[in-house]
mmCIF file of C-alpha atoms in Angstrom:
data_model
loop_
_atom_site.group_PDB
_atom_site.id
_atom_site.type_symbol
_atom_site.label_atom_id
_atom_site.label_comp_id
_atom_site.label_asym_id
_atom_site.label_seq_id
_atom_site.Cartn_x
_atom_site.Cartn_y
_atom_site.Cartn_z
ATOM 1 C CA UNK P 1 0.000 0.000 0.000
ATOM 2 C CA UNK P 2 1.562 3.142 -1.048
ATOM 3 C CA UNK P 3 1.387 6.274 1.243
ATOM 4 C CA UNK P 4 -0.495 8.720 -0.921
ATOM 5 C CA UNK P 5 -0.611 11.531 0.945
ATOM 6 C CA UNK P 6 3.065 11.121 1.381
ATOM 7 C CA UNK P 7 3.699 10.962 -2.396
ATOM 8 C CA UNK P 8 0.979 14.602 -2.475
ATOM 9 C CA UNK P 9 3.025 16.330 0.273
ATOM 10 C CA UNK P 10 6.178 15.175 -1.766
ATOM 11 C CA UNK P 11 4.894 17.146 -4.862
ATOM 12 C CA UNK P 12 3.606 19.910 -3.051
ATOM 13 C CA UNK P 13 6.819 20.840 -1.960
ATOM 14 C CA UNK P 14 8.422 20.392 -5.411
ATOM 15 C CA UNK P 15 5.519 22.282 -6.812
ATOM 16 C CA UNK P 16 6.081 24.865 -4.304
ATOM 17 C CA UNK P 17 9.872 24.989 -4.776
ATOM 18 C CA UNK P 18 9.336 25.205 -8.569
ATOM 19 C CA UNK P 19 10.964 22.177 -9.630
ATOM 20 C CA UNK P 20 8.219 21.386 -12.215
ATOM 21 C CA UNK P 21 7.520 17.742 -10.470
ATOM 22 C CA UNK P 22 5.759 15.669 -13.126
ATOM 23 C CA UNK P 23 2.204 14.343 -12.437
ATOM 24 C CA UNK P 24 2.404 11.326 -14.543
ATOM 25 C CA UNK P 25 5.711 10.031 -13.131
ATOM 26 C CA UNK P 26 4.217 10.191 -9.334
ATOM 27 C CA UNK P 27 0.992 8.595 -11.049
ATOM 28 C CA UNK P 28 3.415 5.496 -12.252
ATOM 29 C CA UNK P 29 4.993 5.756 -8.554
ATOM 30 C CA UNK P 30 1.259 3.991 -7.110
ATOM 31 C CA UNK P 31 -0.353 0.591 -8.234
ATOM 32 C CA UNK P 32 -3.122 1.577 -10.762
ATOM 33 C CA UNK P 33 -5.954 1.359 -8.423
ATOM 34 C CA UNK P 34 -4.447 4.242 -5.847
ATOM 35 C CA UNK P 35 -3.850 6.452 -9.194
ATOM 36 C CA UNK P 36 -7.303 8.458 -9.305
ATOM 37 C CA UNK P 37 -6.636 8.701 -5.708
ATOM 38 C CA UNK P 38 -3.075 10.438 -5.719
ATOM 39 C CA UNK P 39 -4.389 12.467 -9.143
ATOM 40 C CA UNK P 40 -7.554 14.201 -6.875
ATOM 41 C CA UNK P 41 -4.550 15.497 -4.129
ATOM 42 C CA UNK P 42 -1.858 16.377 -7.078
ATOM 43 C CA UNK P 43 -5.162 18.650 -8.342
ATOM 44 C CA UNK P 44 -6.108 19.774 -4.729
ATOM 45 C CA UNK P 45 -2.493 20.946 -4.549
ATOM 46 C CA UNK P 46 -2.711 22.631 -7.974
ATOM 47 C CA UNK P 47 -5.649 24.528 -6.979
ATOM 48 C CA UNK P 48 -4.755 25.486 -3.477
ATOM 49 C CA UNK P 49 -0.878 26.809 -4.032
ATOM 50 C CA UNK P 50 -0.671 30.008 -5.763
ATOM 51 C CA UNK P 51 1.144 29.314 -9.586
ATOM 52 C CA UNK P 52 4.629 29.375 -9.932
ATOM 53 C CA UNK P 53 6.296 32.275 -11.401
ATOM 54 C CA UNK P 54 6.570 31.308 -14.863
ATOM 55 C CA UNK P 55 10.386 30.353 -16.839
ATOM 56 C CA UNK P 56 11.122 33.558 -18.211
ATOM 57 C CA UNK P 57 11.956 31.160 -21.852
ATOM 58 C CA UNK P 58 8.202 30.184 -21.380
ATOM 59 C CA UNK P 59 6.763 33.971 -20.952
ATOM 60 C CA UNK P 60 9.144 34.926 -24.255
ATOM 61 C CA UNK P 61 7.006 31.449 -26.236
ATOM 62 C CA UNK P 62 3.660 33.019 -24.940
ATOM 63 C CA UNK P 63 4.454 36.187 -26.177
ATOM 64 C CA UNK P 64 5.642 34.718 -29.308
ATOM 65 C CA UNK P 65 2.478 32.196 -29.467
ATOM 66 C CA UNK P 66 0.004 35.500 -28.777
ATOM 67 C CA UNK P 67 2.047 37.440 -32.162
ATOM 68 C CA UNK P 68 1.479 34.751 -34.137
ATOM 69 C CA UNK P 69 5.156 33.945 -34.556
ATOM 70 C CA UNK P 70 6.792 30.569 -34.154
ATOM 71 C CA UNK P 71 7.342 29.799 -29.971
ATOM 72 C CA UNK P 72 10.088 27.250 -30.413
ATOM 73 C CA UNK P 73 11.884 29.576 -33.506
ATOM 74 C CA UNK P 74 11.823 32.069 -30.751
ATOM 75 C CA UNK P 75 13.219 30.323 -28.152
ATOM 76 C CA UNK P 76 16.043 29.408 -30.294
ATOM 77 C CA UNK P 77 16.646 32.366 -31.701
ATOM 78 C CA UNK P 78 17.135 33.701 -28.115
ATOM 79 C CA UNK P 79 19.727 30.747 -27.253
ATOM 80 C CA UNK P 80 21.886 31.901 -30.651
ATOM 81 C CA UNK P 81 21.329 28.653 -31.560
ATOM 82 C CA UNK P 82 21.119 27.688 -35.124
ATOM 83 C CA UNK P 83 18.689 25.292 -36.493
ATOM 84 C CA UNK P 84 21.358 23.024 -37.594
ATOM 85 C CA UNK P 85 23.056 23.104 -34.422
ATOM 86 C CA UNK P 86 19.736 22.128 -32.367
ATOM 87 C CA UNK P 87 18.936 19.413 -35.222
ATOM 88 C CA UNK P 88 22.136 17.893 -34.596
ATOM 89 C CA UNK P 89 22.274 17.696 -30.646
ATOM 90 C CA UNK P 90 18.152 16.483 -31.127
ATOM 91 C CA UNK P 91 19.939 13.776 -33.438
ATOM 92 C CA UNK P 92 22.357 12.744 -30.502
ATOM 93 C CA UNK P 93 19.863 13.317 -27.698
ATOM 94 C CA UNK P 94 17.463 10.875 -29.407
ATOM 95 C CA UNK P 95 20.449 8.144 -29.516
ATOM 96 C CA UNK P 96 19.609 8.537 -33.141
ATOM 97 C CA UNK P 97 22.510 7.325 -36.196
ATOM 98 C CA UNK P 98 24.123 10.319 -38.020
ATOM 99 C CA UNK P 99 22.827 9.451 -41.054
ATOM 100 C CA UNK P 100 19.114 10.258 -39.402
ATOM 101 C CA UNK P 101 20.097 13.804 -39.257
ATOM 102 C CA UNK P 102 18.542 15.192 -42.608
ATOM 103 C CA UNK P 103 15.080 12.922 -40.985
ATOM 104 C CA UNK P 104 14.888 14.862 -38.286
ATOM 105 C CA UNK P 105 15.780 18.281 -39.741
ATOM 106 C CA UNK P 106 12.549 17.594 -42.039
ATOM 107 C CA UNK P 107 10.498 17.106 -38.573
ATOM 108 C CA UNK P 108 12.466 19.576 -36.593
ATOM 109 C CA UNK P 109 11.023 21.913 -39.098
ATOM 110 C CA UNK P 110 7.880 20.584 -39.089
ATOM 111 C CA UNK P 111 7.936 20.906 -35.182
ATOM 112 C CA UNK P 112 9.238 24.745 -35.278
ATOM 113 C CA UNK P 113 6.684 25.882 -37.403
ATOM 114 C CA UNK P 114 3.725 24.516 -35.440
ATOM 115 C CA UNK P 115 2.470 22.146 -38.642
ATOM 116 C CA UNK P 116 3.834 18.502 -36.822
ATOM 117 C CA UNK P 117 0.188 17.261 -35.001
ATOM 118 C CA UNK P 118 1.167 17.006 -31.424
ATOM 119 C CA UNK P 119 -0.734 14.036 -29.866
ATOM 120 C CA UNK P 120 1.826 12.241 -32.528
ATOM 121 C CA UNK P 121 4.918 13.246 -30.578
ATOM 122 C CA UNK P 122 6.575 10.847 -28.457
ATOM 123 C CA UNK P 123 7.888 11.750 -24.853
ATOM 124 C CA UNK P 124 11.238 10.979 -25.719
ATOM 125 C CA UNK P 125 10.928 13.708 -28.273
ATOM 126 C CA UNK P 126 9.378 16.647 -25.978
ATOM 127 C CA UNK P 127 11.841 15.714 -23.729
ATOM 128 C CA UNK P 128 14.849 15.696 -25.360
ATOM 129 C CA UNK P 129 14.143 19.570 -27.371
ATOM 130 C CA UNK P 130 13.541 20.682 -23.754
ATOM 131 C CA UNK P 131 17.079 19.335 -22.960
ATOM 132 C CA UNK P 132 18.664 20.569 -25.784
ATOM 133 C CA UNK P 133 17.228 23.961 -25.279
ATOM 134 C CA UNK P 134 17.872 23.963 -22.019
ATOM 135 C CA UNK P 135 14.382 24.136 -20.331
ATOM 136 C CA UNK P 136 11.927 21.711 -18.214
ATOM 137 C CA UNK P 137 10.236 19.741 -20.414
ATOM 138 C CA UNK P 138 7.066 21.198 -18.949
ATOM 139 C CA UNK P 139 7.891 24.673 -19.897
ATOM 140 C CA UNK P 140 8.447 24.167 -23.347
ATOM 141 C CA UNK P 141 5.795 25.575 -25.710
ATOM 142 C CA UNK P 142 5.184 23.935 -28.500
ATOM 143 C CA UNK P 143 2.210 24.354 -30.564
ATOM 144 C CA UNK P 144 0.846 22.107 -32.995
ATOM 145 C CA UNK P 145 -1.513 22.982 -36.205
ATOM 146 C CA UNK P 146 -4.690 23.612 -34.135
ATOM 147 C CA UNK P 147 -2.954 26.798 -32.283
ATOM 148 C CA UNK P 148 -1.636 30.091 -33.899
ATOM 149 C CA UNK P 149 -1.887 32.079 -31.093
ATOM 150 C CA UNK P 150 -4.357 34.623 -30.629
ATOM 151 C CA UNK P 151 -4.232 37.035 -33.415
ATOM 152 C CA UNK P 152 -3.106 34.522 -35.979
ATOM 153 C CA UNK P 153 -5.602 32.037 -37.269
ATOM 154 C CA UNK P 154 -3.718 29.316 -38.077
ATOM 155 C CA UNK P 155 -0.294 27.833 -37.336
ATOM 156 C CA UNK P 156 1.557 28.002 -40.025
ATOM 157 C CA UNK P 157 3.808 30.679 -39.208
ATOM 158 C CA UNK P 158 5.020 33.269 -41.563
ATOM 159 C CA UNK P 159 8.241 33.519 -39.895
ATOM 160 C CA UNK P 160 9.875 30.786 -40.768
ATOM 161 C CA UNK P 161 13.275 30.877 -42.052
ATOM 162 C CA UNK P 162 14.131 31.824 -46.092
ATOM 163 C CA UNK P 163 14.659 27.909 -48.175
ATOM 164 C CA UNK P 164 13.469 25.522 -45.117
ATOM 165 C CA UNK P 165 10.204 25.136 -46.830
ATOM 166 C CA UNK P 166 9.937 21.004 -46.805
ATOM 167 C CA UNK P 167 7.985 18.215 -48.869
ATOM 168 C CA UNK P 168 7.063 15.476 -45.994
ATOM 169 C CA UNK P 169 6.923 13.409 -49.227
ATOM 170 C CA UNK P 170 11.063 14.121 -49.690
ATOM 171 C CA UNK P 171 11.102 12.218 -46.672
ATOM 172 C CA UNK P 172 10.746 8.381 -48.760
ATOM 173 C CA UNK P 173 13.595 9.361 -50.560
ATOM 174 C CA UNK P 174 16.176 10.922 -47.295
ATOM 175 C CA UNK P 175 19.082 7.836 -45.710
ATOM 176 C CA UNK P 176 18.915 6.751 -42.500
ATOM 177 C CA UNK P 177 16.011 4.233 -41.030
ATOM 178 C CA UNK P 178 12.729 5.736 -42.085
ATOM 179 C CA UNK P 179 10.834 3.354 -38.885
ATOM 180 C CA UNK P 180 12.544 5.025 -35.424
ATOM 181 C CA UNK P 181 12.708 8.396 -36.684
ATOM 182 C CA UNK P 182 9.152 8.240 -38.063
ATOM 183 C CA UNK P 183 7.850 7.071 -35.046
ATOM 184 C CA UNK P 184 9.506 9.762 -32.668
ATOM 185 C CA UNK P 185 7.463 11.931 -34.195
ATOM 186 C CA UNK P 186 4.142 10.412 -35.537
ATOM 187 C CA UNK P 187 3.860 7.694 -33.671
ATOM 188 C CA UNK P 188 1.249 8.610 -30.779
ATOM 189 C CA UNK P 189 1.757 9.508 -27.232
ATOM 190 C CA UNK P 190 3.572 7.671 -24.636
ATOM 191 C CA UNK O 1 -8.159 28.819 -3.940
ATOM 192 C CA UNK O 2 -5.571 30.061 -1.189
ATOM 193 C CA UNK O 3 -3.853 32.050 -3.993
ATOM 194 C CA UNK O 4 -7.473 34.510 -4.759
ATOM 195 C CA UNK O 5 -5.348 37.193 -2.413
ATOM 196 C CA UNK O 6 -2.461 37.385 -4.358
ATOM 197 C CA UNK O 7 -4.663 37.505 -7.587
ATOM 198 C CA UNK O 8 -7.417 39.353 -9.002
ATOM 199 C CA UNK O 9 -10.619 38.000 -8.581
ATOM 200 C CA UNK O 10 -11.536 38.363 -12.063
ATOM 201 C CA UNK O 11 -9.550 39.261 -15.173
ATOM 202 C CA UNK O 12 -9.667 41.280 -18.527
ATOM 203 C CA UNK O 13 -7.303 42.291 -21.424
ATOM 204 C CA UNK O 14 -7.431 45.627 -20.355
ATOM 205 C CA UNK O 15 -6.328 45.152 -16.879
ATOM 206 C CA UNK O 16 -4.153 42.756 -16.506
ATOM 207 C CA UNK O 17 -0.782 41.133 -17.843
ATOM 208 C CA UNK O 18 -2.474 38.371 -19.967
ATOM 209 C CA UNK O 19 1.365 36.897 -21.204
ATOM 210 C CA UNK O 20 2.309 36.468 -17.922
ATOM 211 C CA UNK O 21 -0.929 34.434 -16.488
ATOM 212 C CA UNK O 22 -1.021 31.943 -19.719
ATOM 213 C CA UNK O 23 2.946 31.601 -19.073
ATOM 214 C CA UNK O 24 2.464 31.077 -15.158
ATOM 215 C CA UNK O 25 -0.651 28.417 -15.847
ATOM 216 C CA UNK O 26 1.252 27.319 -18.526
ATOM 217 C CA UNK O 27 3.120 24.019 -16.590
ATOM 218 C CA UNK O 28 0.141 23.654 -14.253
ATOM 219 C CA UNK O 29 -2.584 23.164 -16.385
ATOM 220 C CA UNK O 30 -0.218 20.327 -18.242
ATOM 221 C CA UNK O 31 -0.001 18.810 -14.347
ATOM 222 C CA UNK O 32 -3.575 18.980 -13.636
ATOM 223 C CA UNK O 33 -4.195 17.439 -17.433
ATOM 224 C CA UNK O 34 -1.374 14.601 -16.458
ATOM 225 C CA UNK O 35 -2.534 14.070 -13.024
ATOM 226 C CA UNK O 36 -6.184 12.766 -14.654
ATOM 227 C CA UNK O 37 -4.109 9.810 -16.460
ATOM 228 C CA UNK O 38 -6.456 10.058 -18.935
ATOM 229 C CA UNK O 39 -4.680 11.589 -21.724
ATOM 230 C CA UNK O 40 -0.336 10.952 -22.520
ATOM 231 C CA UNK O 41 2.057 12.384 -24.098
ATOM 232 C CA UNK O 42 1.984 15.101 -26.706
ATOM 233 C CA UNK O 43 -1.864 14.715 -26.269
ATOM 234 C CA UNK O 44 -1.402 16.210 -22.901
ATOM 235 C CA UNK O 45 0.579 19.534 -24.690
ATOM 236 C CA UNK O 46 -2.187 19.274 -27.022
ATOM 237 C CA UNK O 47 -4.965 20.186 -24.741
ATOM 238 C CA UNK O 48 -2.729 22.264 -22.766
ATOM 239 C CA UNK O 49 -2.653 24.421 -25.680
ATOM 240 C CA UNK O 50 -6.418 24.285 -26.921
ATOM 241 C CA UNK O 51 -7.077 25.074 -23.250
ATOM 242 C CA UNK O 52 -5.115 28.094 -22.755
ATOM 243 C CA UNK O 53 -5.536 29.327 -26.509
ATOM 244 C CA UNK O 54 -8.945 29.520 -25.397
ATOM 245 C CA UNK O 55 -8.108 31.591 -22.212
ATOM 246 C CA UNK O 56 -6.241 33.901 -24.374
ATOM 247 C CA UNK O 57 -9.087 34.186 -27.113
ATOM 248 C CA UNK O 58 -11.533 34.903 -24.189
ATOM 249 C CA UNK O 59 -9.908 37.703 -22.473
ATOM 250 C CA UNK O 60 -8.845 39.067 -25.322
ATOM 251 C CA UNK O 61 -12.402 39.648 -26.782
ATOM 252 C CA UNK O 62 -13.799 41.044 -23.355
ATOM 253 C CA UNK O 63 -14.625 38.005 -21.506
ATOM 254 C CA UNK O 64 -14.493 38.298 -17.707
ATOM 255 C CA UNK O 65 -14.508 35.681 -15.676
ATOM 256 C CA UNK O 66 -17.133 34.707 -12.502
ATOM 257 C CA UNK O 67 -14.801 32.633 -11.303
ATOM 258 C CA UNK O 68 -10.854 32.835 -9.974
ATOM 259 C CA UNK O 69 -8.772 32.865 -12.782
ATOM 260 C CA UNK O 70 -6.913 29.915 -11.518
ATOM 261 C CA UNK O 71 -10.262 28.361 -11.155
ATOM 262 C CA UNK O 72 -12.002 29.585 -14.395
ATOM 263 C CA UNK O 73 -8.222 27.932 -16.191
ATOM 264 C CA UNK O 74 -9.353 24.004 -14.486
ATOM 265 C CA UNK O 75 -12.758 24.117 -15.313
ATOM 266 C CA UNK O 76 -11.574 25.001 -18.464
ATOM 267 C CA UNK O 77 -9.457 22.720 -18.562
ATOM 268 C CA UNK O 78 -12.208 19.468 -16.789
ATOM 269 C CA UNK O 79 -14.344 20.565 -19.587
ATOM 270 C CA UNK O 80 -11.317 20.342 -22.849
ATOM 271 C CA UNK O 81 -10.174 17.255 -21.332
ATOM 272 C CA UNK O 82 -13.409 15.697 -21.136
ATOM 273 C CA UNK O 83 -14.424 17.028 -24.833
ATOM 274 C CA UNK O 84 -10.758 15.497 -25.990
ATOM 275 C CA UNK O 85 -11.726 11.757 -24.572
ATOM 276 C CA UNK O 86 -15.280 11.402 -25.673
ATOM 277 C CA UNK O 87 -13.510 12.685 -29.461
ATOM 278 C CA UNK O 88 -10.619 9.899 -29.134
ATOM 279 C CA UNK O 89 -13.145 7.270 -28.062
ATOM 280 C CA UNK O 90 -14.967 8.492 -31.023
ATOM 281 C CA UNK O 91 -12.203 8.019 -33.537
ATOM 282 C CA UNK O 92 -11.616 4.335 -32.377
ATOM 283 C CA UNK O 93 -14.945 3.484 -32.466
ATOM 284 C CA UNK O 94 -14.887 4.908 -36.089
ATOM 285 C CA UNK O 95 -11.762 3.276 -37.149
ATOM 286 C CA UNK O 96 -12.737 -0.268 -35.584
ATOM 287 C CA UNK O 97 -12.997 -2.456 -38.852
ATOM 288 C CA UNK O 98 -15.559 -4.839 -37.896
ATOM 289 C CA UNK O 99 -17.308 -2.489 -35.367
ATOM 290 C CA UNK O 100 -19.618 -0.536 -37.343
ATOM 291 C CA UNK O 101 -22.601 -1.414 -39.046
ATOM 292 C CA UNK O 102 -23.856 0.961 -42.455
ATOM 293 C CA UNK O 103 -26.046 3.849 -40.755
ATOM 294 C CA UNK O 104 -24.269 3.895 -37.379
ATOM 295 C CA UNK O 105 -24.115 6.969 -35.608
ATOM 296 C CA UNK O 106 -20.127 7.959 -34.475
ATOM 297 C CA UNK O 107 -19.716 7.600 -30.944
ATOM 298 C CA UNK O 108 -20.507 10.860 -28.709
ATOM 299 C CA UNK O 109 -20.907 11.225 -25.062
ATOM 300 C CA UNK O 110 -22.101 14.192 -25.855
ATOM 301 C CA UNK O 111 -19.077 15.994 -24.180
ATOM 302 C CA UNK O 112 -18.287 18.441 -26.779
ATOM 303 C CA UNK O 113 -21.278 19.691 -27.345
ATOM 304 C CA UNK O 114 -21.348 20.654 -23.768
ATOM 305 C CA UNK O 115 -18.303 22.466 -24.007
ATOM 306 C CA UNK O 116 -19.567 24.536 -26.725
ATOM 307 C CA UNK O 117 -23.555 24.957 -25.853
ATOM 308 C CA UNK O 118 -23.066 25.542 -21.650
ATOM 309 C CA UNK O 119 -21.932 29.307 -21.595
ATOM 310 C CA UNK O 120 -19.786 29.944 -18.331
ATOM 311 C CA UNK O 121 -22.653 31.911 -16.250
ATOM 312 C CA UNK O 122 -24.990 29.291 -16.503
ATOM 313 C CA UNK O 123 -22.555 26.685 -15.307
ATOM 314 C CA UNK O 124 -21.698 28.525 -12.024
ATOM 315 C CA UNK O 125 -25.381 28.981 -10.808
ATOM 316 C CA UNK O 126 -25.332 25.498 -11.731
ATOM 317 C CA UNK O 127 -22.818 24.966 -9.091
ATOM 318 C CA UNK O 128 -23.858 27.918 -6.815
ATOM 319 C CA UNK O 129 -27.114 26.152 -7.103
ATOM 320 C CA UNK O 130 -25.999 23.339 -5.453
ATOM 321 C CA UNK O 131 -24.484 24.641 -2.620
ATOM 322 C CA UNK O 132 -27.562 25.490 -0.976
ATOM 323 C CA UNK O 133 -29.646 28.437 -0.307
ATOM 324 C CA UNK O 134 -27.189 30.757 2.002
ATOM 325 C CA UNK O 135 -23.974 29.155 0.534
ATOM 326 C CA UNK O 136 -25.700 29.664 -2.803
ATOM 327 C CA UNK O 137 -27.335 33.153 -2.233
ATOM 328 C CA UNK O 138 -24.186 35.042 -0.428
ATOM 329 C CA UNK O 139 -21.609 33.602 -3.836
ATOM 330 C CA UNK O 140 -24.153 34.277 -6.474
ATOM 331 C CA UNK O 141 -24.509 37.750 -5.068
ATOM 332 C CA UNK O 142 -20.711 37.981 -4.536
ATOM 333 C CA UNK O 143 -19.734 36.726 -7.779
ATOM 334 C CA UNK O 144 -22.271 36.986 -10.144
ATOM 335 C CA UNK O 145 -23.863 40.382 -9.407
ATOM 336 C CA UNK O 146 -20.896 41.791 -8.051
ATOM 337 C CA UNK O 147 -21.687 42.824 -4.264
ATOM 338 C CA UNK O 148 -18.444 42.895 -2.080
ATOM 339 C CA UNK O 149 -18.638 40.711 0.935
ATOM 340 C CA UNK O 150 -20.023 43.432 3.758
ATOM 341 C CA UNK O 151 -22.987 44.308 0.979
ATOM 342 C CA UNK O 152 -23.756 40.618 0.720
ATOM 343 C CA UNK O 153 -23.478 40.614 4.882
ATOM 344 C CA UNK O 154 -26.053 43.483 4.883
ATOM 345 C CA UNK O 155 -28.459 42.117 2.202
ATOM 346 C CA UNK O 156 -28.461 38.551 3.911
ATOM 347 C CA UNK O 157 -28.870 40.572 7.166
ATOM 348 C CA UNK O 158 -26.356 38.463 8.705
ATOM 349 C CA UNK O 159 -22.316 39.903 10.325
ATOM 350 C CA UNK O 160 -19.367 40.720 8.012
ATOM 351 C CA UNK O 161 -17.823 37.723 10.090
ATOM 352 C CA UNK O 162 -20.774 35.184 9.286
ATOM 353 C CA UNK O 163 -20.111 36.373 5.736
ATOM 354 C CA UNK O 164 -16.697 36.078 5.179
ATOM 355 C CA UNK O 165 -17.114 31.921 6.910
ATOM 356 C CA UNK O 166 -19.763 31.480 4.548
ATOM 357 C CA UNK O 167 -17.374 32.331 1.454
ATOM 358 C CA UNK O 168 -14.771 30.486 2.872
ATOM 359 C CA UNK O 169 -16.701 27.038 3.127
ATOM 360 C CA UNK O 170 -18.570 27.401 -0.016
ATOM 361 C CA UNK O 171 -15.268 28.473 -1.806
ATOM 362 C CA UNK O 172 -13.938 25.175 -0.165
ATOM 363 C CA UNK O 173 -16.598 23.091 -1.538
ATOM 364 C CA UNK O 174 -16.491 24.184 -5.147
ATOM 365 C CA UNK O 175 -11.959 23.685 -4.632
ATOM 366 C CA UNK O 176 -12.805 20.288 -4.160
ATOM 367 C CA UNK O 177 -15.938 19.567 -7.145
ATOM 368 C CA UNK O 178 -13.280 21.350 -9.014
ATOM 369 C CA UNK O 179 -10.504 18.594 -7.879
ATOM 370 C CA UNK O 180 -12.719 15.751 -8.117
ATOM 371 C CA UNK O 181 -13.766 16.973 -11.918
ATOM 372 C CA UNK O 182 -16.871 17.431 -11.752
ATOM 373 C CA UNK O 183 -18.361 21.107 -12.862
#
């Protein structure tokens, strides 16, 4: 029998601390039947302690999501990152083969520019472009095709950047092993 | 609710910092959506976003809020998540290949359509309604026709201090409908 208030009180103080805990992972922490449970007090702590102040990367995405312009562009634009630089550490980060790279660069795009369908991302995925842009994976904003912020009606942002316009169909004809990198990003949650 | 002192009871384009709310709600509401277990993944960010697009879209055109911010942002939330299920079970029962029959109707749990049809207002008498008459009389006069606390007291004929109890428990009992996720 697992001590669920225990496992609460233990992401309260994370909470309150601003350590982004993760629901889910204290969720997998209980047998199944204790999960609805531990969810009610992780909500009951949600509601009751005041939210924290936000990552200042995630208030420069929202500001970016409300213009209409790309959040994740933004956020790397701010690092002085280049898109080939962040392409190539995703590469790495996703234990992916070097000859995957030009793969994900298609998706990366994809991803940057809000027209890759969310719900098809795996974890491994959100989690490793929060690494290599060095924020918690649950401040990371990125939006998917139904967003566009709220003065742009769609999400296919203007501001992309000159010659990275991509044909998902090139993809067939790229090297590297169509299957894992396919799946990173299409394949569903979890 | 602890958190209604530090923030503004209700909220509007014009007078607040709308940026900074959707960026401070921005990893809870992916918690509260995760704590539910009933969506993963990059669904999760998914209804994170449709959720707080919403917000945004709201305040932006005028909207103001009967409830807490923080509060208005998980029923909000309750209410996307619940839409997002019934439209997933939906799209299995659609894509089942020996499932359907010619002339069945998709699944629907009728979910989004409450999402879209039950306007805000309605929904909190709803749930004013059913704390009971005082509980229900002192917030609907407090929050929906805008009375401070010691008007309320006066109107109910009842002390400032008797008022200020009654908020507190009924506040308490909606923080934990709200928890449970229910409206």
């Amino acid at each position: 029998m697992s001590d669920i208030p225990a496992l609460a009180e233990e992401f309260r103080q994370a909470y309150a601390a601003g350590e982004h805990p993760d629901a889910a992972a204290f969720l997998a922490r209980v047998p199944e039947d204790q999960r609805d449970e531990l969810g009610r007090l992780i909500r009951a702590v949600l509601a009751d302690e005041p939210p924290p102040d936000p990552a200042p990367e995630t208030l420069l995405m929202v500001q970016a999501m409300r213009r209409g312009e790309p959040p994740l562009l933004e956020l790397r634009t701010a690092r002085g990152m280049t898109r080939d630089q962040v392409v190539s550490d995703l590469r790495e980060e996703l234990g992916l083969e070097p000859a995957d790279e030009q793969r994900v660069a298609v998706y990366y795009h994809e991803l940057e520019t809000g027209q890759l369908p969310l719900a098809g991302i795996r974890d491994r995925v959100f989690e490793a472009v929060a690494t290599v842009m060095g924020v918690a994976r649950s401040s990371l904003l990125l939006q998917g095709p139904q967003g566009g912020g709220a003065g742009a009606p769609q999400a296919v942002y203007a501001r992309a950047e000159p010659g990275t316009e991509v044909n998902l169909d090139a993809l067939a004809a790229l090297p590297g092993e169509p299957g894992a990198v396919d799946d990173l990003f299409t394949g569903g949650p979890g | 609710m602890r958190k209604e002192a530090a923030t503004p009871r209700r909220l509007s384009g014009d007078d607040y910092d709308l940026d900074a709310v959707v960026a401070s709600y921005w990893d809870p509401v992916l918690q509260w959506i995760r704590s539910t277990g009933k969506v993963r993944g990059g669904e999760a960010d998914e209804v994170r976003q449709d959720v707080l697009l919403r917000v945004t879209r709201e305040i932006r055109a005028g909207k103001r809020y009967r409830l807490p911010i923080g509060a208005a942002i998980f029923q909000i939330t309750n209410w996307t998540i619940r839409g997002y299920v019934a439209e997933a079970a939906g799209r299995r029962e659609r894509e089942q290949p020996f499932g359907e029959l010619p002339g069945d109707e998709p699944f629907d749990t009728g979910a989004e359509h409450e999402i879209d049809q039950v306007g805000e207002d309605e929904v909190v008498q709803e749930l004013f309604a059913r704390l009971g008459d005082r509980e229900g009389t002192l917030m609907t006069m407090h929050y929906l026709q805008g009375l401070d606390l010691a008007e309320v007291a006066d109107a109910m004929g009842i002390t400032a201090n008797n008022a200020h109890q009654i908020h507190h428990r009924a506040k308490r009992r909606i923080h934990d409908w709200l928890v449970a996720g229910g409206t």
